[in-house]
Short mmCIF file of C-alpha atoms in Angstrom, two decimals:
data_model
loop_
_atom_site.label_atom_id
_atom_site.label_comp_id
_atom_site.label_asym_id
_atom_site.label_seq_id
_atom_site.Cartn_x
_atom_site.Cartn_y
_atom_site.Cartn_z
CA UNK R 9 -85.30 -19.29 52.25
CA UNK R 10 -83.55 -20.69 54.84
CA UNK R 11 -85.06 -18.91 57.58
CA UNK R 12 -88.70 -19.23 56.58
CA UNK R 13 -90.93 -21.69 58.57
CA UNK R 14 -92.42 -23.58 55.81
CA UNK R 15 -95.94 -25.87 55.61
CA UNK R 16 -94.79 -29.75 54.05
CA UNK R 17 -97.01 -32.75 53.04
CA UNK R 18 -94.86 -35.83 53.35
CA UNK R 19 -96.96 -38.90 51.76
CA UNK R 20 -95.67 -41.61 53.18
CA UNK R 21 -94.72 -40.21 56.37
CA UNK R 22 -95.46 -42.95 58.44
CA UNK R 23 -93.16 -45.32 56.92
CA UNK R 24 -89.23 -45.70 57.73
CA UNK R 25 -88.29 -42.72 55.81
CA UNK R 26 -90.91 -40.52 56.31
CA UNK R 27 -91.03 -40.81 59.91
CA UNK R 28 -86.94 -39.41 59.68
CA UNK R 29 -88.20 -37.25 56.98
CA UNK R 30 -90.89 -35.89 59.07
CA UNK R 31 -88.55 -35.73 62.34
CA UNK R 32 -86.00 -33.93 60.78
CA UNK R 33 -88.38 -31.02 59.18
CA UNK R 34 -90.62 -30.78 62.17
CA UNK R 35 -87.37 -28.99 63.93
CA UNK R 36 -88.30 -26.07 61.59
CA UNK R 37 -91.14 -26.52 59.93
CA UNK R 38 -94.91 -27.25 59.89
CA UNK R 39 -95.00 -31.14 58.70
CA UNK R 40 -98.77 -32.50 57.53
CA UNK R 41 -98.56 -36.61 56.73
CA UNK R 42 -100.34 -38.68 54.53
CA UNK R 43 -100.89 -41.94 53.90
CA UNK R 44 -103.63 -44.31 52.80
CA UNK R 45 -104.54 -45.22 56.12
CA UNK R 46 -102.56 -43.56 58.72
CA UNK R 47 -101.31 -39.89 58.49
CA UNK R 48 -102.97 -36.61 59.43
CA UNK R 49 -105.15 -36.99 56.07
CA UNK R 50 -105.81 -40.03 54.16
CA UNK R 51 -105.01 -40.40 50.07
CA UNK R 52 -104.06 -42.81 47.33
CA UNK R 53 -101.47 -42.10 45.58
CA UNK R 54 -102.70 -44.52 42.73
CA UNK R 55 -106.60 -42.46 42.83
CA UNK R 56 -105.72 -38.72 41.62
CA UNK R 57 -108.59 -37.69 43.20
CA UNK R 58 -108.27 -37.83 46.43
CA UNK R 59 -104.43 -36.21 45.79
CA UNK R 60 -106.08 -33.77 44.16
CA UNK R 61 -108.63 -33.33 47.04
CA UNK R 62 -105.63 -33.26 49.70
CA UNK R 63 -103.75 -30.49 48.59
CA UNK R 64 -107.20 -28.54 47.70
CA UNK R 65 -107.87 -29.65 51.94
CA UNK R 66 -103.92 -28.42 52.81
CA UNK R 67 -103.29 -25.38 50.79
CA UNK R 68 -101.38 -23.28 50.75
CA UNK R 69 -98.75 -25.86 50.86
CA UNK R 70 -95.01 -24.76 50.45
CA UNK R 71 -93.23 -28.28 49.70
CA UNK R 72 -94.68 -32.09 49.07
CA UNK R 73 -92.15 -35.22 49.66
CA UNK R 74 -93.13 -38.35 48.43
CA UNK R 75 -91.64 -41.22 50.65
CA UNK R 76 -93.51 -44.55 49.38
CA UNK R 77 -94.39 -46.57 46.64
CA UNK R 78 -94.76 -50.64 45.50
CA UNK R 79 -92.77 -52.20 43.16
CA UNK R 80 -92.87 -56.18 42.49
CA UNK R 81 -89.45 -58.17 43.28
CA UNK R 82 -89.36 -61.44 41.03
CA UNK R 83 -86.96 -63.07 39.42
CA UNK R 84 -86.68 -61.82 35.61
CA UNK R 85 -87.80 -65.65 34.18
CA UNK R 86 -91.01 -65.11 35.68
CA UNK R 87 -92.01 -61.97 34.12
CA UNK R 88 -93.80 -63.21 31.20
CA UNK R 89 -94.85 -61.00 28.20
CA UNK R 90 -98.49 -59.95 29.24
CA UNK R 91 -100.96 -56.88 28.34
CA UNK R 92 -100.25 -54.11 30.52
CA UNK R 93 -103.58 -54.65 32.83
CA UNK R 94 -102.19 -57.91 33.72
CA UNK R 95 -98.51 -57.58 33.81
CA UNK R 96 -96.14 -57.94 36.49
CA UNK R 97 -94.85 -54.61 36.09
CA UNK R 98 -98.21 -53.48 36.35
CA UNK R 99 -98.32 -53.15 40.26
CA UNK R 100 -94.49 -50.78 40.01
CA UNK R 101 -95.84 -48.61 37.20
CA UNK R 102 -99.33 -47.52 38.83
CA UNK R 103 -98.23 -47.33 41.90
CA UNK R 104 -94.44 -45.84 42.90
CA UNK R 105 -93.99 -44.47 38.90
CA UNK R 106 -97.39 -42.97 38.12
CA UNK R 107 -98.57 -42.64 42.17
CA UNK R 108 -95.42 -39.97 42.60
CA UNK R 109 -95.84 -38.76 38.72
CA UNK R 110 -99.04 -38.22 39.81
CA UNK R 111 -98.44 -36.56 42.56
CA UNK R 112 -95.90 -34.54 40.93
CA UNK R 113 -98.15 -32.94 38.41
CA UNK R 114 -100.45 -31.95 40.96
CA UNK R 115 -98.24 -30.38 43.08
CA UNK R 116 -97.19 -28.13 40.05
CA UNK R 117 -100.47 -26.83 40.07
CA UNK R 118 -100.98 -26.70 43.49
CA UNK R 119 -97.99 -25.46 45.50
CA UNK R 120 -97.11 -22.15 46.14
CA UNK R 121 -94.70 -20.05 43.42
CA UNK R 122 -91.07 -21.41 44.41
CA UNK R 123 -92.43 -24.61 46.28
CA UNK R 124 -90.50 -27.95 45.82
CA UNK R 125 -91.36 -31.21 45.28
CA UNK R 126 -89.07 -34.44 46.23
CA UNK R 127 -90.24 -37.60 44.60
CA UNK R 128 -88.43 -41.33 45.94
CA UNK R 129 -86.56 -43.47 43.70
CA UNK R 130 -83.20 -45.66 44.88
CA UNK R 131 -80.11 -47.20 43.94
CA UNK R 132 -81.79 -50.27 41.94
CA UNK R 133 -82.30 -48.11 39.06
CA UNK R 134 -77.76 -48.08 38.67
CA UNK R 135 -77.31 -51.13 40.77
CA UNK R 136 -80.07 -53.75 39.96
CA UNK R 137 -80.15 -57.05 42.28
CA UNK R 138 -81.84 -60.66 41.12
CA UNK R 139 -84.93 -59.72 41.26
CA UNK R 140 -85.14 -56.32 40.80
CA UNK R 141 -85.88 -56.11 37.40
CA UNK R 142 -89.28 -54.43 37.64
CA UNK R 143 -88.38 -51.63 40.64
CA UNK R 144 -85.17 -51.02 38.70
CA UNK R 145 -87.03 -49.89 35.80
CA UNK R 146 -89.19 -47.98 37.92
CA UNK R 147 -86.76 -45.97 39.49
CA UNK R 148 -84.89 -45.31 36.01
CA UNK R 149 -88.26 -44.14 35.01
CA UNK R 150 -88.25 -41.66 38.03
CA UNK R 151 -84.83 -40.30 37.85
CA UNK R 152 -85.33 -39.68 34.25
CA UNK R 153 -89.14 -37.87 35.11
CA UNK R 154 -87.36 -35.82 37.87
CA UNK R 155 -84.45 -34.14 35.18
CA UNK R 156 -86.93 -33.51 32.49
CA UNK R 157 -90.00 -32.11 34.81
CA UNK R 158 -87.21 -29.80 36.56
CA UNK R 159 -86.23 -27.51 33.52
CA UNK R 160 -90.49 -26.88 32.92
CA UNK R 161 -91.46 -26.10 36.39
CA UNK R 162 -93.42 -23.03 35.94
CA UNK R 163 -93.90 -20.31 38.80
CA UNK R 164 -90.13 -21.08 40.07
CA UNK R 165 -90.69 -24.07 41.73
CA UNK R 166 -87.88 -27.27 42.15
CA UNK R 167 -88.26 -30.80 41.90
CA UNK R 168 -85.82 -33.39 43.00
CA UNK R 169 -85.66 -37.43 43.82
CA UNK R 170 -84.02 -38.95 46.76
CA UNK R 171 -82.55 -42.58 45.66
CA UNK R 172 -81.41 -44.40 48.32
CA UNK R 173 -79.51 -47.36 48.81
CA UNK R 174 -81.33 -50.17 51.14
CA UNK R 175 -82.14 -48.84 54.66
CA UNK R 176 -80.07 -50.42 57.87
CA UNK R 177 -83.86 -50.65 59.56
CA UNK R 178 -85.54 -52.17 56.40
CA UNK R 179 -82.75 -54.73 56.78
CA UNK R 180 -84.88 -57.50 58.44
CA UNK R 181 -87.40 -57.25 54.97
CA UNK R 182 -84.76 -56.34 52.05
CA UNK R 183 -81.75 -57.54 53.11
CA UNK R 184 -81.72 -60.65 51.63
CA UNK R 185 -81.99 -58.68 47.93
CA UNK R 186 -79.23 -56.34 48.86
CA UNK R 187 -76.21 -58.86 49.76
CA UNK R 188 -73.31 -57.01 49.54
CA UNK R 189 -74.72 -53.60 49.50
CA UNK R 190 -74.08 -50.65 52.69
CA UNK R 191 -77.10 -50.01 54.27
CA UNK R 192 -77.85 -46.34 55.11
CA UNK R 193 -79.55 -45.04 58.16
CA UNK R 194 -83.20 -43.54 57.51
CA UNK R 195 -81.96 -40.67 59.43
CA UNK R 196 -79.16 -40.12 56.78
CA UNK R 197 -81.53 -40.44 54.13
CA UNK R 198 -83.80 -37.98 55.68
CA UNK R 199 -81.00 -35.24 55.32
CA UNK R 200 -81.59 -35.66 51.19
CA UNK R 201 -84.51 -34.50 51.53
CA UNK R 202 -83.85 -31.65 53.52
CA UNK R 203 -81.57 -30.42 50.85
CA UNK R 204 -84.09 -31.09 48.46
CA UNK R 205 -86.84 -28.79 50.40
CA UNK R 206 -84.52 -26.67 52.10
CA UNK R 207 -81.53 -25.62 49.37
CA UNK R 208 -81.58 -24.25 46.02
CA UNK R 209 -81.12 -27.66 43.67
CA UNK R 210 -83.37 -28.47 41.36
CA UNK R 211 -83.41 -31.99 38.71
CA UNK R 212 -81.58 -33.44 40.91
CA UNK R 213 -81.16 -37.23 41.87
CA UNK R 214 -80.06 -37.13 45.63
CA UNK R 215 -78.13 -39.96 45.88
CA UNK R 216 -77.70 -41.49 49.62
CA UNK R 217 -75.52 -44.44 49.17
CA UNK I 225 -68.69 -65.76 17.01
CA UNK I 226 -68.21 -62.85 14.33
CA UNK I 227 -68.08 -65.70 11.57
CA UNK I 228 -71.30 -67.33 12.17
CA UNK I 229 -74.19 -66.60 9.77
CA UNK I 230 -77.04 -65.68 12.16
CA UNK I 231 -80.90 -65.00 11.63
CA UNK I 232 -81.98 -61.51 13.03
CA UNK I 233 -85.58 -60.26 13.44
CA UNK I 234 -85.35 -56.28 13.04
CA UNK I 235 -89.04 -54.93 14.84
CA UNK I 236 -89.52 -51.94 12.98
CA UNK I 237 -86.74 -52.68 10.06
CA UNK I 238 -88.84 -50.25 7.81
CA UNK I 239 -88.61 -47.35 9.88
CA UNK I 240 -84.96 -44.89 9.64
CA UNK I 241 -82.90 -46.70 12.30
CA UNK I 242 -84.30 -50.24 11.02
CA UNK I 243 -83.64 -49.84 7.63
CA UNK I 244 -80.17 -48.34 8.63
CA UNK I 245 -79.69 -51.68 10.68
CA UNK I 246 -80.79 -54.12 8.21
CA UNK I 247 -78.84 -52.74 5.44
CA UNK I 248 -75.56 -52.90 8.07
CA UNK I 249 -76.48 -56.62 8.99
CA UNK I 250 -77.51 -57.92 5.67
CA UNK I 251 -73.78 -57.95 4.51
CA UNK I 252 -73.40 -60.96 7.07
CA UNK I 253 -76.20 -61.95 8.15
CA UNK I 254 -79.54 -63.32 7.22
CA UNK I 255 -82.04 -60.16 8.78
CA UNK I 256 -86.14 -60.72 8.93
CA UNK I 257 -87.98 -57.33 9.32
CA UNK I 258 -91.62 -57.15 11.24
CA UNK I 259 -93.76 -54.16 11.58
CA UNK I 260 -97.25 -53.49 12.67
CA UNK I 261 -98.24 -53.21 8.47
CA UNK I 262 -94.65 -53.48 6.48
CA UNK I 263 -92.30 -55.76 7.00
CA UNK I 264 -91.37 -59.77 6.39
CA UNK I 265 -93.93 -60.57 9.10
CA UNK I 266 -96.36 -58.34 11.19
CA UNK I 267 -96.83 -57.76 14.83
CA UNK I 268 -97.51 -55.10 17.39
CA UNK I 269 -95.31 -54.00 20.11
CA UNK I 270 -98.64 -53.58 21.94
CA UNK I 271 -100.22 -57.44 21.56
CA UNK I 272 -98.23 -60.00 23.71
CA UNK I 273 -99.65 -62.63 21.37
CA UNK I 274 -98.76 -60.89 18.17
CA UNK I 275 -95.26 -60.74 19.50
CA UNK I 276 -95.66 -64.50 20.96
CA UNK I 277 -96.54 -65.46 17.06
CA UNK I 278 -93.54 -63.74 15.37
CA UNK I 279 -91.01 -65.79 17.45
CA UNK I 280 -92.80 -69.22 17.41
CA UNK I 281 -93.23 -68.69 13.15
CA UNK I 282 -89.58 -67.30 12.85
CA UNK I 283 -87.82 -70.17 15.44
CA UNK I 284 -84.95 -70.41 15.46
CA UNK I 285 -83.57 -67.10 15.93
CA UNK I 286 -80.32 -65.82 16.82
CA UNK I 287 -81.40 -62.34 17.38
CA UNK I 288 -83.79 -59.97 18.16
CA UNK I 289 -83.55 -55.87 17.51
CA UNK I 290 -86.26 -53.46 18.31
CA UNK I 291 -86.05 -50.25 16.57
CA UNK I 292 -90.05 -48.51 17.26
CA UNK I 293 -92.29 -47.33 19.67
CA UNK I 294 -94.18 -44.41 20.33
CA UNK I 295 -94.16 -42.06 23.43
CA UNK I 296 -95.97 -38.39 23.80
CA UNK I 297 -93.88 -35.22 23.46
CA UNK I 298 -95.99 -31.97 25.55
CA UNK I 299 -95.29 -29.24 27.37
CA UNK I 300 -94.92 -30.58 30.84
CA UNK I 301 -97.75 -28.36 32.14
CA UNK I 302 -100.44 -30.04 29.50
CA UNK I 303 -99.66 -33.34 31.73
CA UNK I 304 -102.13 -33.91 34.46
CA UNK I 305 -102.92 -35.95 37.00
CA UNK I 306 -105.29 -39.11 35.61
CA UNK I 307 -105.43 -42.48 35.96
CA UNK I 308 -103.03 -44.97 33.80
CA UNK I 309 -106.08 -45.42 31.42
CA UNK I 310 -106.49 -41.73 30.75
CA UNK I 311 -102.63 -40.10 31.46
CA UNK I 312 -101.12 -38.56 28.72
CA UNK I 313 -98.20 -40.78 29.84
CA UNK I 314 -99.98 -44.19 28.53
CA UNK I 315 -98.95 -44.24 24.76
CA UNK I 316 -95.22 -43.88 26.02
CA UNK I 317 -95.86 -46.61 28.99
CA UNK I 318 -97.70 -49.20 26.50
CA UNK I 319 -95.96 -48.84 23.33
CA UNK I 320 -92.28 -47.98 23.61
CA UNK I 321 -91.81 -48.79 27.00
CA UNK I 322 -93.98 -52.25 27.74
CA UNK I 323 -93.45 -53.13 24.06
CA UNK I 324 -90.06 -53.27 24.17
CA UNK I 325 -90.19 -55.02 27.25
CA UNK I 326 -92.59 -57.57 25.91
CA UNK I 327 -90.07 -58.75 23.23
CA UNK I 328 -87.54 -58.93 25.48
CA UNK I 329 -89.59 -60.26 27.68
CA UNK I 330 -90.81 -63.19 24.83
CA UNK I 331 -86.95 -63.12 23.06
CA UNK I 332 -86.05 -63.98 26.30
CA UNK I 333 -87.88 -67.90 26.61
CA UNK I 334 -87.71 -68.28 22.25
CA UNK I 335 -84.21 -66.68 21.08
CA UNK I 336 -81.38 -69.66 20.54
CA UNK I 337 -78.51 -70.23 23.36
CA UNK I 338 -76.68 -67.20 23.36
CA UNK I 339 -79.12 -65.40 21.90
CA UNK I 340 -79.29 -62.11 22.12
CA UNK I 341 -81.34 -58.67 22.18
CA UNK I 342 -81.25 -55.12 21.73
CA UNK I 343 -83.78 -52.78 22.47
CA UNK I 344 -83.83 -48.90 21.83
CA UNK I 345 -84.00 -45.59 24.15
CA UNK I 346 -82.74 -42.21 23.28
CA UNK I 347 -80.35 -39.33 24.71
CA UNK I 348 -83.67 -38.07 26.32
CA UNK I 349 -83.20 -39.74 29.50
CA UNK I 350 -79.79 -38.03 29.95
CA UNK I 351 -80.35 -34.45 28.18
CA UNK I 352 -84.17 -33.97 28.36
CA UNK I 353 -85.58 -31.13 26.05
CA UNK I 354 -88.96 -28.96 26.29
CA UNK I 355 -91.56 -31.26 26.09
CA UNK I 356 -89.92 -34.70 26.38
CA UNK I 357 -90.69 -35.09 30.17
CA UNK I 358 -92.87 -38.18 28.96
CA UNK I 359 -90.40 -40.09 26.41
CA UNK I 360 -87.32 -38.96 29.01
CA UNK I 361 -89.31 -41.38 31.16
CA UNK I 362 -89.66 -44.09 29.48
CA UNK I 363 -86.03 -43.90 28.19
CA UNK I 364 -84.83 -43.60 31.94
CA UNK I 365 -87.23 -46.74 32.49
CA UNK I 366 -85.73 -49.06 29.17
CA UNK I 367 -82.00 -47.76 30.56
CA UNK I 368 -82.47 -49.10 34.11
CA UNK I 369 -84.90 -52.71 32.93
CA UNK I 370 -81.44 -53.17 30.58
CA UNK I 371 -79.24 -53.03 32.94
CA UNK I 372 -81.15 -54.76 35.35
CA UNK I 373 -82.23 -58.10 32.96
CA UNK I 374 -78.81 -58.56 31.63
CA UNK I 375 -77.91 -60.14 35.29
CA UNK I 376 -80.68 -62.43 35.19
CA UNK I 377 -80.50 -63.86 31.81
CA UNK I 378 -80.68 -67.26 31.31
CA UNK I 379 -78.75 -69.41 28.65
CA UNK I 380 -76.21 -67.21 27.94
CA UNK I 381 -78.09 -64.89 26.60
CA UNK I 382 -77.16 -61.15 26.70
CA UNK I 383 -79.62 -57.75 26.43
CA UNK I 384 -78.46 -54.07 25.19
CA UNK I 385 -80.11 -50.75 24.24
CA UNK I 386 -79.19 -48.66 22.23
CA UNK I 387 -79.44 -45.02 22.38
CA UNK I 388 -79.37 -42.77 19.72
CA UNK I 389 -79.38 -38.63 19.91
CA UNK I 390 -81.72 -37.18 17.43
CA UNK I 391 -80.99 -38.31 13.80
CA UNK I 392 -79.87 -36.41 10.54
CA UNK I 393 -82.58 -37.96 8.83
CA UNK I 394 -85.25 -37.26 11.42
CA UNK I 395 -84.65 -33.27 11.83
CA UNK I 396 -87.52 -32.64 9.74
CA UNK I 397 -89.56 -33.97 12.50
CA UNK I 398 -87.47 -33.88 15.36
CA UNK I 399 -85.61 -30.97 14.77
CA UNK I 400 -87.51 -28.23 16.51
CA UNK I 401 -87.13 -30.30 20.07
CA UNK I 402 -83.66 -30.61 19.56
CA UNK I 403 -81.96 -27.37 19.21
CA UNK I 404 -78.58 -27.17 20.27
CA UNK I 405 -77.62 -31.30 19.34
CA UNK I 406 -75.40 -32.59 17.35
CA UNK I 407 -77.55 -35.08 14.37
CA UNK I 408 -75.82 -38.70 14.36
CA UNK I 409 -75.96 -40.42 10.89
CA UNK I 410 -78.58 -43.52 10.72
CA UNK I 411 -75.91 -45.55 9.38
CA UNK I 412 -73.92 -44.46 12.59
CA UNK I 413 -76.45 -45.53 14.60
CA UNK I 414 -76.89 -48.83 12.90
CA UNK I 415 -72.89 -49.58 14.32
CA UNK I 416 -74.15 -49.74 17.76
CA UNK I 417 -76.58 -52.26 16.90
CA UNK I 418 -73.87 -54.19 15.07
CA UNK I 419 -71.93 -53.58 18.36
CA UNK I 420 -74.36 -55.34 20.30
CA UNK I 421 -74.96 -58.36 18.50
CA UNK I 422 -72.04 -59.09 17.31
CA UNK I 423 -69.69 -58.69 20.35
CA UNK I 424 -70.19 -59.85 23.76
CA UNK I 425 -71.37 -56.67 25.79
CA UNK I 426 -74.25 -57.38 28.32
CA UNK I 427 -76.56 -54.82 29.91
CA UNK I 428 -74.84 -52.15 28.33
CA UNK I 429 -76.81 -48.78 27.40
CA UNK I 430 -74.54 -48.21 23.92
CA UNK I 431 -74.81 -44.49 23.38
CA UNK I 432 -74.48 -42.91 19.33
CA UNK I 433 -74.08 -39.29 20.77
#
């Protein structure tokens, strides 16, 4: 497997991980990116439609990396009881959770037999900050997704997550949540996900922390 | 503590767990049981308000326990790609997951000083089975918002879940996911909850397995 050049969609490949992701793979493999606005094709990860329609556009496809996804930081006293359509958690669950579940299921149906998929979680979900209530949950739910999708993936394909801790170049934006915590260079995080793609594991959460 | 006489709500008391846990608490403590039909008092997991109700009629309370909520077992390939509203993953998301939230969530601003609460996952976040890919999730999800609200809780208040492996008394129903675990005894299970009430652990995911 090793040897073979292989075709990868990173969504999210414009971002601070993807870009490492995508400079990393493009050493040995074909790299498409996606993104909703920039990227080499556009989709939502919160519209299965137009994921749908992208890997219809990209096939045959050999792996899909998922390197983005929003999750609401606010302090726990502010998340009131609410109906899901209006809930604070609303914005974490649609998007990162059910965006890369989303993305997920299609791929299963889309990638070649033995493809992978590598979905994006991070450290929050075993070491929650103030404030992290609602992407800490998110990331549980991901983790959790990632070992039970992994023992049903038909036509032997592998899924794995990549959680990181907070990146030394997101700094500047998450820092002030992560007091205390090592940051991790995007470019060491981008290795997870070449053992994701590029190795044998499967239900696996990549930790990079 | 362990000598005060407190007042514990039990959401879901009727169900196995529930009744398990009131019949445990009873010997010390005053218990109040809701459910969406039985129980002392009725409200759904599902209606913020309902929930909102329960704790202004029942003030002041010590305690709350949740014991319920629903989530969809399926062959991971019968899960497709579809908006929140549609995915198969909704009845997990709303009921067990957001419901449980959404009494922690309301425990949280009614409960007494000290107060605490204790919510309920299951061994299918760790050791996923056929077909639990969806509740998996949303146990991975209640794990991780656990840990990550006990931090931030105000007025000495503490949060636990408890999570059980498939029961003795549910193998009728359960028993065909679940080959290859050992049953735990209701009553078993009802210690944890006992555990987290009526001790001091915080954000602690109290495993019967």
């Amino acid at each position: 497997m090793s040897s073979k050049r292989l075709k990868i969609l990173v969504i999210g490949g414009s971002g601070t991980i993807g870009s490492a992701v995508k400079e990393n793979l493009l050493q040995r493999h074909d790299v498409v990116t996606a993104g909703t606005k920039s990227g080499d094709v556009q989709l939502d990860i919160t519209d299965p439609e137009s994921i749908r329609r992208a890997f219809e556009q990209l096939s045959p496809l050999d792996a899909v990396i998922t390197t983005l996804g929003k999750a609401t930081f606010a302090p726990f006293e502010e998340l009131e009881a609410a109906p899901l359509e209006s809930s604070q958690h609303r914005i974490g669950i649609e998007n990162k959770l059910m965006g890369q579940i989303n993305v997920a299921q299609c791929a299963r149906d889309h990638l070649v037999d033995g493809g992978s998929i590598t979905l994006t979680s991070g450290i929050l979900n075993e070491h929650p900050v103030p404030g992290s209530v609602s992407p800490s949950m998110v990331n549980g739910a991901l983790d959790a997704f990632v070992r039970a999708a992994a023992m049903e993936m038909p036509r032997g394909m592998r899924i794995n997550i990549v959680s990181p801790s907070v990146l030394r170049e997101s700094l500047g934006k998450y820092g002030p949540f992560f007091r205390g915590f090592k940051p991790v260079a995007a470019e060491d995080v981008a290795l997870a996900y070449s053992r994701s793609v590029e190795s044998l594991v499967n239900g696996q959460v990549l930790k990079v922390w």
